[in-house]
């Protein structure tokens, strides 16, 4: 499932091709994804100029001339396909294309989501931040407002494991299962630790660990994107080299020489896999 770095990567790729462009044609292929797409969606997009794109949590926001904003969520498996140029426009249609935009530069951008856990909403731009999907989101982890004091305050009194607390989009926006595991490993904090006890020095370690984990993944996505988008047209995401995620039994890189490591352990928390080193994460 795409988390903040993947959504950021997709957003940047879309921005490069959409900002300042006019949507010449918008085709909505079905009335609903995870929930109903607002009535008149395609008509409101057609002829509009794309002012800018941004990301909030795991959502992509696209501001249009005329005062509307699209709120896009990629869901579990959603991706964007970008095709440009006449030969590519003649390519066979792809299954599960739910929205197809064609710009005034004849760039074709399709939202592909086989499992339909994604969503498309259209809201007045002035009401973006109060929309039900965005209103309760916590701070953006890469922006200045996210610091140890703010994180400690958000975790104060929480009787859940820190792993579960960090998945709560109201505590911090954009993290999912993979990057929470990776950030906790980097901060050497056990995923089982009570959230309320992550304060002081631990919070001081966790904030930069979250930032570094996300920043590195965005950088990796940016480089893979440049290589990937031209041949296939897919503006998707990439398999990153995780430090703990999916590495059950392997030595972690914090344990000296690796030999002392009991091996990365997999447990299940809130029905989701957690990976960590029992020795280095406390
Ligand atoms: Zn270890």
PDB file of C-alpha atoms and ligand atoms in Angstrom:
ATOM      1  CA  UNK A   1       0.000   0.000   0.000  1.00  0.00           C
ATOM      2  CA  UNK A   2       1.433   3.363  -0.959  1.00  0.00           C
ATOM      3  CA  UNK A   3       2.613   5.416   1.992  1.00  0.00           C
ATOM      4  CA  UNK A   4       3.861   8.985   2.152  1.00  0.00           C
ATOM      5  CA  UNK A   5       7.014   8.526   0.012  1.00  0.00           C
ATOM      6  CA  UNK A   6       5.188   6.682  -2.761  1.00  0.00           C
ATOM      7  CA  UNK A   7       2.352   9.199  -2.787  1.00  0.00           C
ATOM      8  CA  UNK A   8       4.871  12.057  -2.824  1.00  0.00           C
ATOM      9  CA  UNK A   9       6.688  10.437  -5.754  1.00  0.00           C
ATOM     10  CA  UNK A  10       3.479   9.971  -7.713  1.00  0.00           C
ATOM     11  CA  UNK A  11       2.380  13.524  -6.888  1.00  0.00           C
ATOM     12  CA  UNK A  12       5.659  14.992  -8.152  1.00  0.00           C
ATOM     13  CA  UNK A  13       5.447  12.971 -11.354  1.00  0.00           C
ATOM     14  CA  UNK A  14       1.897  14.178 -11.932  1.00  0.00           C
ATOM     15  CA  UNK A  15       2.807  17.771 -11.114  1.00  0.00           C
ATOM     16  CA  UNK A  16       5.542  17.756 -13.758  1.00  0.00           C
ATOM     17  CA  UNK A  17       2.997  16.879 -16.433  1.00  0.00           C
ATOM     18  CA  UNK A  18      -0.158  18.546 -15.172  1.00  0.00           C
ATOM     19  CA  UNK A  19       0.683  21.862 -13.539  1.00  0.00           C
ATOM     20  CA  UNK A  20      -0.295  24.709 -15.811  1.00  0.00           C
ATOM     21  CA  UNK A  21      -1.956  22.346 -18.309  1.00  0.00           C
ATOM     22  CA  UNK A  22      -5.593  22.407 -19.377  1.00  0.00           C
ATOM     23  CA  UNK A  23      -7.530  19.154 -19.067  1.00  0.00           C
ATOM     24  CA  UNK A  24      -8.925  18.800 -22.567  1.00  0.00           C
ATOM     25  CA  UNK A  25     -10.817  15.613 -21.825  1.00  0.00           C
ATOM     26  CA  UNK A  26     -11.770  13.827 -18.612  1.00  0.00           C
ATOM     27  CA  UNK A  27     -13.331  10.369 -18.811  1.00  0.00           C
ATOM     28  CA  UNK A  28     -14.717   8.688 -15.730  1.00  0.00           C
ATOM     29  CA  UNK A  29     -15.255   4.992 -16.465  1.00  0.00           C
ATOM     30  CA  UNK A  30     -17.327   4.049 -13.424  1.00  0.00           C
ATOM     31  CA  UNK A  31     -19.480   5.934 -10.918  1.00  0.00           C
ATOM     32  CA  UNK A  32     -17.747   4.614  -7.832  1.00  0.00           C
ATOM     33  CA  UNK A  33     -14.425   3.430  -6.477  1.00  0.00           C
ATOM     34  CA  UNK A  34     -14.195   2.927  -2.740  1.00  0.00           C
ATOM     35  CA  UNK A  35     -17.215   5.209  -2.581  1.00  0.00           C
ATOM     36  CA  UNK A  36     -19.243   7.173  -5.102  1.00  0.00           C
ATOM     37  CA  UNK A  37     -17.376   9.700  -7.210  1.00  0.00           C
ATOM     38  CA  UNK A  38     -19.180  13.086  -6.941  1.00  0.00           C
ATOM     39  CA  UNK A  39     -21.798  13.750  -9.618  1.00  0.00           C
ATOM     40  CA  UNK A  40     -20.524  15.855 -12.493  1.00  0.00           C
ATOM     41  CA  UNK A  41     -16.894  14.980 -11.719  1.00  0.00           C
ATOM     42  CA  UNK A  42     -15.702  14.575 -15.319  1.00  0.00           C
ATOM     43  CA  UNK A  43     -17.620  17.640 -16.519  1.00  0.00           C
ATOM     44  CA  UNK A  44     -16.092  19.815 -13.789  1.00  0.00           C
ATOM     45  CA  UNK A  45     -12.590  18.700 -14.773  1.00  0.00           C
ATOM     46  CA  UNK A  46     -13.051  19.132 -18.502  1.00  0.00           C
ATOM     47  CA  UNK A  47     -11.634  22.450 -19.663  1.00  0.00           C
ATOM     48  CA  UNK A  48     -10.164  23.312 -16.269  1.00  0.00           C
ATOM     49  CA  UNK A  49      -6.544  24.350 -15.889  1.00  0.00           C
ATOM     50  CA  UNK A  50      -4.496  22.549 -13.247  1.00  0.00           C
ATOM     51  CA  UNK A  51      -3.131  25.212 -10.912  1.00  0.00           C
ATOM     52  CA  UNK A  52      -0.991  22.985  -8.715  1.00  0.00           C
ATOM     53  CA  UNK A  53      -0.645  19.641  -7.004  1.00  0.00           C
ATOM     54  CA  UNK A  54       0.301  18.889  -3.435  1.00  0.00           C
ATOM     55  CA  UNK A  55       0.254  16.004  -1.016  1.00  0.00           C
ATOM     56  CA  UNK A  56      -1.390  15.856   2.403  1.00  0.00           C
ATOM     57  CA  UNK A  57      -0.803  12.590   4.261  1.00  0.00           C
ATOM     58  CA  UNK A  58      -1.509   9.863   1.729  1.00  0.00           C
ATOM     59  CA  UNK A  59      -3.771  12.096  -0.376  1.00  0.00           C
ATOM     60  CA  UNK A  60      -2.954  13.927  -3.594  1.00  0.00           C
ATOM     61  CA  UNK A  61      -4.709  17.271  -4.037  1.00  0.00           C
ATOM     62  CA  UNK A  62      -5.060  18.847  -7.446  1.00  0.00           C
ATOM     63  CA  UNK A  63      -6.260  22.448  -7.557  1.00  0.00           C
ATOM     64  CA  UNK A  64      -8.191  23.460 -10.628  1.00  0.00           C
ATOM     65  CA  UNK A  65      -9.039  26.826 -12.107  1.00  0.00           C
ATOM     66  CA  UNK A  66     -12.656  27.525 -11.311  1.00  0.00           C
ATOM     67  CA  UNK A  67     -12.354  26.794  -7.614  1.00  0.00           C
ATOM     68  CA  UNK A  68     -12.490  22.990  -7.377  1.00  0.00           C
ATOM     69  CA  UNK A  69      -9.900  20.611  -5.952  1.00  0.00           C
ATOM     70  CA  UNK A  70      -9.614  16.906  -6.679  1.00  0.00           C
ATOM     71  CA  UNK A  71      -8.686  14.712  -3.709  1.00  0.00           C
ATOM     72  CA  UNK A  72      -7.175  11.436  -4.901  1.00  0.00           C
ATOM     73  CA  UNK A  73      -6.287   8.434  -2.773  1.00  0.00           C
ATOM     74  CA  UNK A  74      -4.375   5.593  -4.408  1.00  0.00           C
ATOM     75  CA  UNK A  75      -5.869   2.979  -2.089  1.00  0.00           C
ATOM     76  CA  UNK A  76      -4.112  -0.371  -1.807  1.00  0.00           C
ATOM     77  CA  UNK A  77      -2.867  -0.808  -5.334  1.00  0.00           C
ATOM     78  CA  UNK A  78      -3.754   2.322  -7.312  1.00  0.00           C
ATOM     79  CA  UNK A  79      -1.265   3.758  -9.784  1.00  0.00           C
ATOM     80  CA  UNK A  80      -1.063   6.388 -12.487  1.00  0.00           C
ATOM     81  CA  UNK A  81      -0.146   5.568 -16.067  1.00  0.00           C
ATOM     82  CA  UNK A  82       1.212   8.393 -18.185  1.00  0.00           C
ATOM     83  CA  UNK A  83       1.420   8.153 -21.948  1.00  0.00           C
ATOM     84  CA  UNK A  84       2.615  10.850 -24.280  1.00  0.00           C
ATOM     85  CA  UNK A  85       2.988  10.947 -28.046  1.00  0.00           C
ATOM     86  CA  UNK A  86       0.955   9.512 -30.916  1.00  0.00           C
ATOM     87  CA  UNK A  87       2.273   5.908 -30.941  1.00  0.00           C
ATOM     88  CA  UNK A  88       1.531   5.513 -27.261  1.00  0.00           C
ATOM     89  CA  UNK A  89      -1.917   7.011 -27.593  1.00  0.00           C
ATOM     90  CA  UNK A  90      -2.751   4.180 -29.974  1.00  0.00           C
ATOM     91  CA  UNK A  91      -1.738   1.559 -27.388  1.00  0.00           C
ATOM     92  CA  UNK A  92      -4.286  -1.008 -26.294  1.00  0.00           C
ATOM     93  CA  UNK A  93      -6.490   0.075 -23.418  1.00  0.00           C
ATOM     94  CA  UNK A  94      -5.414  -1.072 -19.970  1.00  0.00           C
ATOM     95  CA  UNK A  95      -7.827  -2.868 -17.652  1.00  0.00           C
ATOM     96  CA  UNK A  96      -9.141  -1.049 -14.600  1.00  0.00           C
ATOM     97  CA  UNK A  97      -8.548   2.461 -15.873  1.00  0.00           C
ATOM     98  CA  UNK A  98     -11.172   4.359 -13.903  1.00  0.00           C
ATOM     99  CA  UNK A  99     -10.232   7.923 -14.780  1.00  0.00           C
ATOM    100  CA  UNK A 100      -8.437   9.066 -17.929  1.00  0.00           C
ATOM    101  CA  UNK A 101      -7.304  12.670 -18.352  1.00  0.00           C
ATOM    102  CA  UNK A 102      -5.964  14.074 -21.609  1.00  0.00           C
ATOM    103  CA  UNK A 103      -4.125  17.379 -21.439  1.00  0.00           C
ATOM    104  CA  UNK A 104      -3.739  20.154 -23.999  1.00  0.00           C
ATOM    105  CA  UNK A 105      -0.278  18.687 -24.703  1.00  0.00           C
ATOM    106  CA  UNK A 106      -1.827  15.298 -25.570  1.00  0.00           C
ATOM    107  CA  UNK A 107      -0.488  13.665 -22.464  1.00  0.00           C
ATOM    108  CA  UNK A 108      -2.779  10.876 -21.329  1.00  0.00           C
ATOM    109  CA  UNK A 109      -2.916  10.195 -17.608  1.00  0.00           C
ATOM    110  CA  UNK A 110      -4.891   7.241 -16.305  1.00  0.00           C
ATOM    111  CA  UNK A 111      -5.746   6.231 -12.757  1.00  0.00           C
ATOM    112  CA  UNK A 112      -5.574   2.449 -12.605  1.00  0.00           C
ATOM    113  CA  UNK A 113      -6.895   0.684  -9.514  1.00  0.00           C
ATOM    114  CA  UNK A 114      -7.849  -2.998  -9.903  1.00  0.00           C
ATOM    115  CA  UNK A 115      -8.945  -3.445  -6.296  1.00  0.00           C
ATOM    116  CA  UNK A 116     -10.840  -0.145  -6.133  1.00  0.00           C
ATOM    117  CA  UNK A 117      -9.771   0.820  -2.626  1.00  0.00           C
ATOM    118  CA  UNK A 118      -8.799   4.212  -4.005  1.00  0.00           C
ATOM    119  CA  UNK A 119     -11.058   7.224  -4.085  1.00  0.00           C
ATOM    120  CA  UNK A 120     -11.773  10.368  -6.090  1.00  0.00           C
ATOM    121  CA  UNK A 121     -13.431  13.371  -4.501  1.00  0.00           C
ATOM    122  CA  UNK A 122     -14.081  16.900  -5.689  1.00  0.00           C
ATOM    123  CA  UNK A 123     -14.365  19.732  -3.185  1.00  0.00           C
ATOM    124  CA  UNK A 124     -14.300  23.525  -3.222  1.00  0.00           C
ATOM    125  CA  UNK A 125     -10.630  24.498  -2.927  1.00  0.00           C
ATOM    126  CA  UNK A 126     -11.433  26.765   0.014  1.00  0.00           C
ATOM    127  CA  UNK A 127     -12.791  23.750   1.925  1.00  0.00           C
ATOM    128  CA  UNK A 128      -9.894  21.369   1.203  1.00  0.00           C
ATOM    129  CA  UNK A 129      -8.540  21.227   4.724  1.00  0.00           C
ATOM    130  CA  UNK A 130     -11.909  20.797   6.388  1.00  0.00           C
ATOM    131  CA  UNK A 131     -12.961  17.932   4.106  1.00  0.00           C
ATOM    132  CA  UNK A 132     -13.749  14.804   6.128  1.00  0.00           C
ATOM    133  CA  UNK A 133     -10.715  12.972   4.689  1.00  0.00           C
ATOM    134  CA  UNK A 134      -8.265  15.696   5.684  1.00  0.00           C
ATOM    135  CA  UNK A 135      -9.780  17.438   8.703  1.00  0.00           C
ATOM    136  CA  UNK A 136      -8.384  15.083  11.337  1.00  0.00           C
ATOM    137  CA  UNK A 137      -4.945  14.447   9.877  1.00  0.00           C
ATOM    138  CA  UNK A 138      -2.000  15.050  12.180  1.00  0.00           C
ATOM    139  CA  UNK A 139       1.103  17.041  11.256  1.00  0.00           C
ATOM    140  CA  UNK A 140       3.112  16.436   8.106  1.00  0.00           C
ATOM    141  CA  UNK A 141       6.271  14.642   9.300  1.00  0.00           C
ATOM    142  CA  UNK A 142       8.558  16.487   6.890  1.00  0.00           C
ATOM    143  CA  UNK A 143       7.318  19.927   7.846  1.00  0.00           C
ATOM    144  CA  UNK A 144       8.660  22.095  10.691  1.00  0.00           C
ATOM    145  CA  UNK A 145       5.620  21.697  12.970  1.00  0.00           C
ATOM    146  CA  UNK A 146       6.521  18.045  13.562  1.00  0.00           C
ATOM    147  CA  UNK A 147       9.021  17.923  16.419  1.00  0.00           C
ATOM    148  CA  UNK A 148       9.671  15.909  19.569  1.00  0.00           C
ATOM    149  CA  UNK A 149       7.422  18.120  21.695  1.00  0.00           C
ATOM    150  CA  UNK A 150       4.520  17.825  19.282  1.00  0.00           C
ATOM    151  CA  UNK A 151       4.965  14.056  18.952  1.00  0.00           C
ATOM    152  CA  UNK A 152       5.172  13.557  22.732  1.00  0.00           C
ATOM    153  CA  UNK A 153       2.022  15.607  23.173  1.00  0.00           C
ATOM    154  CA  UNK A 154       0.190  13.519  20.573  1.00  0.00           C
ATOM    155  CA  UNK A 155       1.301  10.281  22.257  1.00  0.00           C
ATOM    156  CA  UNK A 156       0.603  11.457  25.800  1.00  0.00           C
ATOM    157  CA  UNK A 157      -1.822   9.152  27.582  1.00  0.00           C
ATOM    158  CA  UNK A 158      -1.976   6.624  24.727  1.00  0.00           C
ATOM    159  CA  UNK A 159      -2.139   3.102  26.106  1.00  0.00           C
ATOM    160  CA  UNK A 160      -1.479   1.393  22.749  1.00  0.00           C
ATOM    161  CA  UNK A 161       1.873   0.142  21.444  1.00  0.00           C
ATOM    162  CA  UNK A 162       3.880   2.857  19.663  1.00  0.00           C
ATOM    163  CA  UNK A 163       3.594   0.843  16.424  1.00  0.00           C
ATOM    164  CA  UNK A 164      -0.190   1.197  16.447  1.00  0.00           C
ATOM    165  CA  UNK A 165      -0.083   4.838  17.550  1.00  0.00           C
ATOM    166  CA  UNK A 166       2.140   5.818  14.629  1.00  0.00           C
ATOM    167  CA  UNK A 167      -0.294   4.205  12.197  1.00  0.00           C
ATOM    168  CA  UNK A 168      -2.973   6.581  13.492  1.00  0.00           C
ATOM    169  CA  UNK A 169      -3.094   9.323  10.849  1.00  0.00           C
ATOM    170  CA  UNK A 170      -4.169  11.779  13.549  1.00  0.00           C
ATOM    171  CA  UNK A 171      -0.825  11.392  15.361  1.00  0.00           C
ATOM    172  CA  UNK A 172       1.275  11.936  12.264  1.00  0.00           C
ATOM    173  CA  UNK A 173       0.081  11.937   8.656  1.00  0.00           C
ATOM    174  CA  UNK A 174       1.275   9.609   5.923  1.00  0.00           C
ATOM    175  CA  UNK A 175       2.954   6.731   7.737  1.00  0.00           C
ATOM    176  CA  UNK A 176       1.904   3.140   7.052  1.00  0.00           C
ATOM    177  CA  UNK A 177       3.026  -0.287   8.144  1.00  0.00           C
ATOM    178  CA  UNK A 178       6.361  -0.396   6.339  1.00  0.00           C
ATOM    179  CA  UNK A 179       7.723   3.029   7.241  1.00  0.00           C
ATOM    180  CA  UNK A 180       6.616   2.727  10.874  1.00  0.00           C
ATOM    181  CA  UNK A 181       8.650  -0.491  11.189  1.00  0.00           C
ATOM    182  CA  UNK A 182      11.613   1.150   9.505  1.00  0.00           C
ATOM    183  CA  UNK A 183      11.477   4.342  11.564  1.00  0.00           C
ATOM    184  CA  UNK A 184      11.182   2.461  14.870  1.00  0.00           C
ATOM    185  CA  UNK A 185      14.207   0.374  13.915  1.00  0.00           C
ATOM    186  CA  UNK A 186      16.191   3.465  13.069  1.00  0.00           C
ATOM    187  CA  UNK A 187      15.204   5.076  16.392  1.00  0.00           C
ATOM    188  CA  UNK A 188      15.937   1.793  18.264  1.00  0.00           C
ATOM    189  CA  UNK A 189      12.489   1.830  19.832  1.00  0.00           C
ATOM    190  CA  UNK A 190      10.532  -1.393  20.344  1.00  0.00           C
ATOM    191  CA  UNK A 191       7.247  -1.492  18.431  1.00  0.00           C
ATOM    192  CA  UNK A 192       5.727  -2.986  21.595  1.00  0.00           C
ATOM    193  CA  UNK A 193       6.638  -0.025  23.792  1.00  0.00           C
ATOM    194  CA  UNK A 194       3.692   1.847  25.264  1.00  0.00           C
ATOM    195  CA  UNK A 195       3.078   4.921  23.111  1.00  0.00           C
ATOM    196  CA  UNK A 196       2.753   7.205  26.138  1.00  0.00           C
ATOM    197  CA  UNK A 197       6.287   6.275  27.210  1.00  0.00           C
ATOM    198  CA  UNK A 198       7.821   7.556  23.968  1.00  0.00           C
ATOM    199  CA  UNK A 199       8.823  10.964  25.266  1.00  0.00           C
ATOM    200  CA  UNK A 200      12.051  12.741  26.108  1.00  0.00           C
ATOM    201  CA  UNK A 201      15.107  11.157  24.501  1.00  0.00           C
ATOM    202  CA  UNK A 202      13.056   8.553  22.642  1.00  0.00           C
ATOM    203  CA  UNK A 203      10.853  11.170  21.034  1.00  0.00           C
ATOM    204  CA  UNK A 204      14.018  13.126  20.226  1.00  0.00           C
ATOM    205  CA  UNK A 205      15.315  10.067  18.354  1.00  0.00           C
ATOM    206  CA  UNK A 206      12.039   9.102  16.741  1.00  0.00           C
ATOM    207  CA  UNK A 207      11.321  12.387  14.956  1.00  0.00           C
ATOM    208  CA  UNK A 208      14.582  12.472  12.964  1.00  0.00           C
ATOM    209  CA  UNK A 209      14.291   8.710  12.377  1.00  0.00           C
ATOM    210  CA  UNK A 210      10.867   9.179  10.784  1.00  0.00           C
ATOM    211  CA  UNK A 211      12.150  12.102   8.741  1.00  0.00           C
ATOM    212  CA  UNK A 212      15.255  10.282   7.500  1.00  0.00           C
ATOM    213  CA  UNK A 213      13.313   7.135   6.628  1.00  0.00           C
ATOM    214  CA  UNK A 214      10.809   9.090   4.552  1.00  0.00           C
ATOM    215  CA  UNK A 215      13.362  11.405   2.960  1.00  0.00           C
ATOM    216  CA  UNK A 216      15.549   8.514   1.804  1.00  0.00           C
ATOM    217  CA  UNK A 217      12.575   6.686   0.356  1.00  0.00           C
ATOM    218  CA  UNK A 218      11.431   9.786  -1.531  1.00  0.00           C
ATOM    219  CA  UNK A 219      14.939  10.213  -2.921  1.00  0.00           C
ATOM    220  CA  UNK A 220      14.980   6.570  -4.042  1.00  0.00           C
ATOM    221  CA  UNK A 221      11.548   6.990  -5.610  1.00  0.00           C
ATOM    222  CA  UNK A 222      12.615  10.067  -7.476  1.00  0.00           C
ATOM    223  CA  UNK A 223      15.531   8.271  -9.047  1.00  0.00           C
ATOM    224  CA  UNK A 224      13.524   5.167  -9.931  1.00  0.00           C
ATOM    225  CA  UNK A 225      10.822   7.378 -11.374  1.00  0.00           C
ATOM    226  CA  UNK A 226      13.116   9.019 -13.878  1.00  0.00           C
ATOM    227  CA  UNK A 227      14.187   5.632 -15.151  1.00  0.00           C
ATOM    228  CA  UNK A 228      10.800   4.057 -15.082  1.00  0.00           C
ATOM    229  CA  UNK A 229       8.245   6.428 -16.435  1.00  0.00           C
ATOM    230  CA  UNK A 230       9.394   6.642 -20.022  1.00  0.00           C
ATOM    231  CA  UNK A 231       9.305   3.021 -21.244  1.00  0.00           C
ATOM    232  CA  UNK A 232       6.249   1.775 -19.383  1.00  0.00           C
ATOM    233  CA  UNK A 233       4.366   4.962 -18.698  1.00  0.00           C
ATOM    234  CA  UNK A 234       3.783   3.794 -15.176  1.00  0.00           C
ATOM    235  CA  UNK A 235       4.134   6.420 -12.525  1.00  0.00           C
ATOM    236  CA  UNK A 236       4.014   3.929  -9.715  1.00  0.00           C
ATOM    237  CA  UNK A 237       6.292   3.078  -6.889  1.00  0.00           C
ATOM    238  CA  UNK A 238       9.229   0.896  -6.375  1.00  0.00           C
ATOM    239  CA  UNK A 239      10.602  -1.807  -4.184  1.00  0.00           C
ATOM    240  CA  UNK A 240      12.835  -0.190  -1.651  1.00  0.00           C
ATOM    241  CA  UNK A 241      15.636  -1.882   0.285  1.00  0.00           C
ATOM    242  CA  UNK A 242      14.131  -2.215   3.744  1.00  0.00           C
ATOM    243  CA  UNK A 243      16.267  -2.554   6.870  1.00  0.00           C
ATOM    244  CA  UNK A 244      13.792  -4.704   8.835  1.00  0.00           C
ATOM    245  CA  UNK A 245      10.565  -4.960   6.866  1.00  0.00           C
ATOM    246  CA  UNK A 246      10.169  -8.480   5.463  1.00  0.00           C
ATOM    247  CA  UNK A 247      13.611  -9.550   6.726  1.00  0.00           C
ATOM    248  CA  UNK A 248      12.581 -12.166   9.286  1.00  0.00           C
ATOM    249  CA  UNK A 249      15.553 -14.076  10.713  1.00  0.00           C
ATOM    250  CA  UNK A 250      18.230 -11.919   9.122  1.00  0.00           C
ATOM    251  CA  UNK A 251      20.739 -10.035  11.284  1.00  0.00           C
ATOM    252  CA  UNK A 252      19.963  -6.353  11.679  1.00  0.00           C
ATOM    253  CA  UNK A 253      22.523  -3.710  10.852  1.00  0.00           C
ATOM    254  CA  UNK A 254      22.524  -2.173  14.354  1.00  0.00           C
ATOM    255  CA  UNK A 255      23.854  -5.288  16.101  1.00  0.00           C
ATOM    256  CA  UNK A 256      27.644  -5.279  16.174  1.00  0.00           C
ATOM    257  CA  UNK A 257      29.041  -7.482  13.452  1.00  0.00           C
ATOM    258  CA  UNK A 258      25.614  -8.932  12.871  1.00  0.00           C
ATOM    259  CA  UNK A 259      26.603 -12.107  14.730  1.00  0.00           C
ATOM    260  CA  UNK A 260      25.171 -10.850  18.024  1.00  0.00           C
ATOM    261  CA  UNK A 261      21.761 -10.223  16.489  1.00  0.00           C
ATOM    262  CA  UNK A 262      19.020 -12.678  17.490  1.00  0.00           C
ATOM    263  CA  UNK A 263      17.610 -12.126  14.005  1.00  0.00           C
ATOM    264  CA  UNK A 264      14.842  -9.807  12.931  1.00  0.00           C
ATOM    265  CA  UNK A 265      11.589 -10.992  14.448  1.00  0.00           C
ATOM    266  CA  UNK A 266       8.138 -10.867  12.918  1.00  0.00           C
ATOM    267  CA  UNK A 267       5.142 -10.401  15.168  1.00  0.00           C
ATOM    268  CA  UNK A 268       1.538  -9.440  14.456  1.00  0.00           C
ATOM    269  CA  UNK A 269       0.099  -6.238  15.930  1.00  0.00           C
ATOM    270  CA  UNK A 270      -3.423  -5.099  15.129  1.00  0.00           C
ATOM    271  CA  UNK A 271      -3.565  -7.813  12.428  1.00  0.00           C
ATOM    272  CA  UNK A 272      -0.496  -6.413  10.648  1.00  0.00           C
ATOM    273  CA  UNK A 273       3.079  -7.670  10.490  1.00  0.00           C
ATOM    274  CA  UNK A 274       5.718  -5.918  12.542  1.00  0.00           C
ATOM    275  CA  UNK A 275       9.434  -6.544  12.049  1.00  0.00           C
ATOM    276  CA  UNK A 276      12.054  -5.565  14.622  1.00  0.00           C
ATOM    277  CA  UNK A 277      15.230  -6.522  16.454  1.00  0.00           C
ATOM    278  CA  UNK A 278      14.459  -7.574  20.035  1.00  0.00           C
ATOM    279  CA  UNK A 279      18.017  -6.742  21.087  1.00  0.00           C
ATOM    280  CA  UNK A 280      18.467  -3.253  19.676  1.00  0.00           C
ATOM    281  CA  UNK A 281      14.956  -1.923  19.932  1.00  0.00           C
ATOM    282  CA  UNK A 282      13.754  -1.207  23.452  1.00  0.00           C
TER     283      UNK A 282
HETATM  284 ZN1  LIG B   1      19.812  -6.867  15.811  1.00  0.00          ZN
END
